[in-house]
Amino acid sequence: MSRPPDPLPRLYRWRTNLIQGPLFFLATAVCGSLALLVSLVDGCGSAQHRIARVWGRLCVWCSGSSLTVRGMERLGRHPVAVYAANHTSYMDTPVVFAALPFQFRILARKPLWSWPFIGWYLARSGQIPIDTANPRATLSSLGAGVKALRAGMPLFVFPEGARTPTGEMQSFLSGAAYLAIRAQVPLVPIALSGVYDLLPIHTRHFYPGELVLTAGEPIQTAGMHLRQAEELTERLRAAIEAMHGDVVPVMEQDRAAYPGATVF
């Protein structure tokens, strides 16, 4: 006798299509439009960033998930740094904006600039597009990133370059290490856990759960040379992998096991 189909996937699909999806796109449209209007008078981008933080938290709320930030005291410890995280889902960006308590610029794939509202915000707020298919354009984007760091603006990077198709971390590109070494600023590892399960690459439906962003100890780059970029990239990947590995078993037990964590 065959087992009846699990009703939960169908429930998640209907709930996303009828409630969560429309709310998500409404929040994106409203916040994107407001950010565009504010950009006309906001020269430094701080107001736009506050709107992006509200958007990120609304997106997490719309998804039906909760967000816990571990290591909040390490975020913003240094006035300027490169923050780098594993790339698991389209929801990574809202989670990052919701969690990081300071203004930053994000290096993101160029195709996102063609998206309505999100692409408009990225363009108007000074985010940095990176074209991984064009080596010359990639070098130009990294140069723009170095200039932003030297001007005092933190950067956020996804070193994998694209979302993981399986939930497992892919190999890292050396762009984050290159930026940190060129600007001689710390490289801060960030581990995102639970976000892949929320919105995997193969679906458009939300599967809510516990989301955790873990900030690791900053890796100092003072005195390092560009020839050490690959070595630094491996250190970064190992740090993120270790933090992610520590969080996943705890997520299956109890939120109370996150000592000193900030919960949204």
Protein backbone atom coordinates (compact mmCIF):
# COMPACT_ATOMS: atom_id res chain seq x y z
CA MET A 1 0.00 0.00 0.00
CA SER A 2 1.53 3.34 -1.06
CA ARG A 3 1.85 6.23 1.40
CA PRO A 4 -0.35 9.29 0.82
CA PRO A 5 1.56 12.33 -0.46
CA ASP A 6 2.98 14.74 2.11
CA PRO A 7 0.51 17.69 2.30
CA LEU A 8 3.15 20.21 3.50
CA PRO A 9 4.85 20.93 0.14
CA ARG A 10 1.45 21.69 -1.39
CA LEU A 11 0.59 23.92 1.59
CA TYR A 12 3.87 25.81 1.19
CA ARG A 13 3.25 26.33 -2.52
CA TRP A 14 -0.28 27.64 -2.03
CA ARG A 15 0.76 29.85 0.88
CA THR A 16 3.63 31.33 -1.14
CA ASN A 17 1.47 31.92 -4.21
CA LEU A 18 -1.49 33.46 -2.38
CA ILE A 19 0.04 35.27 0.60
CA GLN A 20 3.82 35.36 1.00
CA GLY A 21 4.77 35.98 -2.62
CA PRO A 22 2.41 38.95 -3.12
CA LEU A 23 3.52 40.45 0.21
CA PHE A 24 7.18 39.97 -0.74
CA PHE A 25 6.75 41.74 -4.08
CA LEU A 26 4.64 44.49 -2.49
CA ALA A 27 7.39 45.15 0.09
CA THR A 28 9.99 45.19 -2.70
CA ALA A 29 7.95 47.57 -4.86
CA VAL A 30 7.17 49.97 -2.01
CA CYS A 31 10.67 50.03 -0.53
CA GLY A 32 12.28 50.18 -3.99
CA SER A 33 10.11 53.12 -5.03
CA LEU A 34 10.75 54.93 -1.75
CA ALA A 35 14.51 54.36 -2.07
CA LEU A 36 14.44 55.77 -5.60
CA LEU A 37 12.66 58.91 -4.41
CA VAL A 38 15.00 59.32 -1.45
CA SER A 39 18.04 58.89 -3.72
CA LEU A 40 17.21 62.25 -5.32
CA VAL A 41 18.16 64.05 -2.10
CA ASP A 42 20.27 61.46 -0.24
CA GLY A 43 23.82 62.03 -1.43
CA CYS A 44 25.55 59.70 1.04
CA GLY A 45 23.14 56.77 0.70
CA SER A 46 22.42 56.42 4.43
CA ALA A 47 18.65 56.91 4.07
CA GLN A 48 18.53 54.46 1.16
CA HIS A 49 20.39 51.93 3.27
CA ARG A 50 17.92 52.32 6.15
CA ILE A 51 15.12 51.60 3.69
CA ALA A 52 17.02 48.54 2.45
CA ARG A 53 17.30 47.30 6.05
CA VAL A 54 13.53 47.67 6.48
CA TRP A 55 13.06 45.84 3.16
CA GLY A 56 15.31 43.00 4.31
CA ARG A 57 13.41 42.53 7.57
CA LEU A 58 10.07 42.70 5.78
CA CYS A 59 11.25 40.01 3.34
CA VAL A 60 12.29 37.74 6.21
CA TRP A 61 8.92 38.34 7.88
CA CYS A 62 7.03 37.66 4.63
CA SER A 63 8.87 34.37 4.25
CA GLY A 64 7.53 33.20 7.62
CA SER A 65 11.03 32.62 9.00
CA SER A 66 12.93 33.92 12.01
CA LEU A 67 16.46 35.34 11.84
CA THR A 68 19.13 34.93 14.51
CA VAL A 69 22.44 36.81 14.31
CA ARG A 70 25.41 35.30 16.13
CA GLY A 71 28.57 37.30 16.72
CA MET A 72 26.86 40.68 16.41
CA GLU A 73 29.76 42.21 18.35
CA ARG A 74 32.07 41.34 15.44
CA LEU A 75 29.93 43.23 12.93
CA GLY A 76 31.20 46.76 12.64
CA ARG A 77 34.17 46.13 14.95
CA HIS A 78 36.33 47.63 12.22
CA PRO A 79 35.18 50.85 10.50
CA VAL A 80 36.09 49.40 7.09
CA ALA A 81 36.26 45.72 6.17
CA VAL A 82 35.34 43.19 3.51
CA TYR A 83 32.50 40.89 4.61
CA ALA A 84 32.19 37.60 2.73
CA ALA A 85 29.50 34.91 2.97
CA ASN A 86 28.46 31.63 1.40
CA HIS A 87 25.81 32.09 -1.30
CA THR A 88 22.83 29.81 -0.80
CA SER A 89 19.68 31.51 -2.05
CA TYR A 90 18.05 34.61 -3.51
CA MET A 91 17.04 35.30 0.12
CA ASP A 92 20.69 35.78 1.13
CA THR A 93 20.62 39.46 0.18
CA PRO A 94 17.52 40.36 2.26
CA VAL A 95 18.99 38.45 5.21
CA VAL A 96 22.28 40.34 4.93
CA PHE A 97 20.57 43.74 4.71
CA ALA A 98 18.33 42.83 7.66
CA ALA A 99 21.24 41.79 9.85
CA LEU A 100 24.19 44.12 9.21
CA PRO A 101 23.82 47.24 11.40
CA PHE A 102 25.85 49.63 9.22
CA GLN A 103 25.94 50.99 5.68
CA PHE A 104 27.91 48.98 3.13
CA ARG A 105 28.19 48.37 -0.59
CA ILE A 106 27.56 44.97 -2.10
CA LEU A 107 29.34 43.36 -5.06
CA ALA A 108 26.65 41.49 -6.95
CA ARG A 109 26.23 39.80 -10.30
CA LYS A 110 25.51 42.23 -13.11
CA PRO A 111 22.23 40.54 -14.26
CA LEU A 112 20.56 41.71 -11.02
CA TRP A 113 20.77 45.29 -12.32
CA SER A 114 18.12 44.42 -14.93
CA TRP A 115 15.52 43.44 -12.28
CA PRO A 116 12.70 45.94 -11.61
CA PHE A 117 12.99 47.80 -8.28
CA ILE A 118 15.89 45.68 -6.99
CA GLY A 119 18.08 46.61 -9.96
CA TRP A 120 16.99 50.23 -9.76
CA TYR A 121 17.93 50.35 -6.09
CA LEU A 122 21.30 48.73 -6.78
CA ALA A 123 22.09 51.32 -9.45
CA ARG A 124 20.91 54.39 -7.52
CA SER A 125 22.52 53.39 -4.22
CA GLY A 126 26.03 52.89 -5.60
CA GLN A 127 26.26 49.11 -5.35
CA ILE A 128 28.95 47.54 -7.54
CA PRO A 129 28.04 45.18 -10.44
CA ILE A 130 30.49 42.41 -11.26
CA ASP A 131 30.51 40.61 -14.62
CA THR A 132 32.11 37.23 -13.93
CA ALA A 133 31.91 36.28 -17.62
CA ASN A 134 34.22 39.14 -18.62
CA PRO A 135 37.69 39.13 -16.98
CA ARG A 136 38.35 42.78 -17.88
CA ALA A 137 35.00 43.87 -16.44
CA THR A 138 35.71 41.82 -13.32
CA LEU A 139 39.02 43.61 -12.77
CA SER A 140 37.30 46.95 -13.30
CA SER A 141 34.64 46.03 -10.72
CA LEU A 142 37.29 44.96 -8.22
CA GLY A 143 39.06 48.26 -8.80
CA ALA A 144 35.84 50.10 -7.99
CA GLY A 145 35.54 47.99 -4.85
CA VAL A 146 39.05 48.92 -3.72
CA LYS A 147 38.23 52.61 -4.26
CA ALA A 148 35.09 52.24 -2.12
CA LEU A 149 37.08 50.60 0.68
CA ARG A 150 39.76 53.28 0.59
CA ALA A 151 37.01 55.91 0.75
CA GLY A 152 35.80 54.32 4.00
CA MET A 153 32.90 52.18 2.78
CA PRO A 154 32.67 48.50 3.88
CA LEU A 155 31.97 45.91 1.17
CA PHE A 156 29.95 42.69 1.12
CA VAL A 157 30.91 39.87 -1.28
CA PHE A 158 29.65 36.37 -2.13
CA PRO A 159 32.95 34.64 -3.09
CA GLU A 160 31.23 31.65 -4.69
CA GLY A 161 29.98 33.96 -7.43
CA ALA A 162 26.63 32.16 -7.75
CA ARG A 163 24.09 30.33 -5.61
CA THR A 164 24.85 26.77 -4.64
CA PRO A 165 22.66 24.28 -6.53
CA THR A 166 22.82 21.64 -3.77
CA GLY A 167 23.22 23.50 -0.47
CA GLU A 168 26.89 22.54 -0.29
CA MET A 169 29.51 25.28 -0.50
CA GLN A 170 31.22 25.64 -3.85
CA SER A 171 34.79 26.69 -4.48
CA PHE A 172 35.55 30.34 -3.72
CA LEU A 173 36.79 32.94 -6.16
CA SER A 174 39.62 35.09 -4.83
CA GLY A 175 37.91 38.46 -5.32
CA ALA A 176 37.12 39.04 -1.62
CA ALA A 177 40.71 38.27 -0.61
CA TYR A 178 42.02 40.48 -3.42
CA LEU A 179 39.90 43.41 -2.22
CA ALA A 180 40.90 43.01 1.41
CA ILE A 181 44.62 42.73 0.62
CA ARG A 182 44.63 45.63 -1.86
CA ALA A 183 42.90 47.91 0.64
CA GLN A 184 44.72 46.38 3.65
CA VAL A 185 41.47 45.95 5.58
CA PRO A 186 40.19 42.95 7.59
CA LEU A 187 38.27 40.13 5.90
CA VAL A 188 35.26 39.05 7.97
CA PRO A 189 33.78 35.57 7.34
CA ILE A 190 29.97 35.29 7.44
CA ALA A 191 28.11 31.97 7.50
CA LEU A 192 24.49 31.82 6.33
CA SER A 193 22.55 28.81 7.59
CA GLY A 194 18.96 27.77 6.85
CA VAL A 195 18.58 30.18 3.93
CA TYR A 196 19.07 27.49 1.29
CA ASP A 197 16.24 25.45 2.84
CA LEU A 198 14.01 28.54 2.87
CA LEU A 199 14.30 29.16 -0.89
CA PRO A 200 16.40 26.56 -2.74
CA ILE A 201 17.65 27.34 -6.23
CA HIS A 202 15.21 24.92 -7.86
CA THR A 203 11.98 26.42 -6.45
CA ARG A 204 10.06 29.69 -6.20
CA HIS A 205 8.27 28.77 -3.00
CA PHE A 206 9.15 29.54 0.62
CA TYR A 207 9.83 26.71 3.06
CA PRO A 208 10.07 28.67 6.35
CA GLY A 209 12.44 27.79 9.16
CA GLU A 210 15.27 29.04 11.33
CA LEU A 211 17.71 31.40 9.61
CA VAL A 212 21.08 32.09 11.22
CA LEU A 213 23.76 34.58 10.22
CA THR A 214 27.05 33.96 12.03
CA ALA A 215 29.86 36.52 12.00
CA GLY A 216 33.35 35.10 12.51
CA GLU A 217 36.55 36.61 13.79
CA PRO A 218 38.00 39.15 11.34
CA ILE A 219 41.06 37.93 9.43
CA GLN A 220 43.73 40.62 9.42
CA THR A 221 45.41 41.38 6.10
CA ALA A 222 47.91 44.08 7.17
CA GLY A 223 51.24 43.30 5.53
CA MET A 224 49.83 40.62 3.20
CA HIS A 225 50.63 40.62 -0.52
CA LEU A 226 48.43 39.78 -3.50
CA ARG A 227 50.35 36.56 -4.07
CA GLN A 228 48.77 35.37 -0.79
CA ALA A 229 45.22 35.87 -2.10
CA GLU A 230 44.65 32.16 -2.74
CA GLU A 231 45.90 31.26 0.74
CA LEU A 232 43.59 33.89 2.28
CA THR A 233 40.68 32.61 0.21
CA GLU A 234 41.19 29.10 1.59
CA ARG A 235 41.30 30.48 5.16
CA LEU A 236 38.08 32.34 4.49
CA ARG A 237 36.30 29.28 3.10
CA ALA A 238 37.48 27.09 5.98
CA ALA A 239 36.22 29.63 8.53
CA ILE A 240 32.78 29.87 6.91
CA GLU A 241 32.51 26.10 6.54
CA ALA A 242 33.40 25.59 10.22
CA MET A 243 30.83 28.14 11.42
CA HIS A 244 28.12 26.67 9.19
CA GLY A 245 28.96 23.20 10.45
CA ASP A 246 28.66 24.36 14.06
CA VAL A 247 25.26 25.99 13.53
CA VAL A 248 23.33 23.33 11.61
CA PRO A 249 23.21 20.69 14.39
CA VAL A 250 22.14 23.38 16.90
CA MET A 251 19.37 24.60 14.57
CA GLU A 252 17.85 21.14 14.80
CA GLN A 253 17.64 21.40 18.60
CA ASP A 254 16.74 24.73 20.18
CA ARG A 255 17.08 28.45 19.52
CA ALA A 256 18.08 28.87 23.21
CA ALA A 257 21.40 27.24 22.35
CA TYR A 258 22.54 30.51 20.70
CA PRO A 259 24.22 32.33 23.63
CA GLY A 260 24.36 36.10 23.18
CA ALA A 261 22.56 35.99 19.84
CA THR A 262 20.39 38.77 18.45
CA VAL A 263 16.99 37.58 17.25
CA PHE A 264 14.81 39.37 14.66
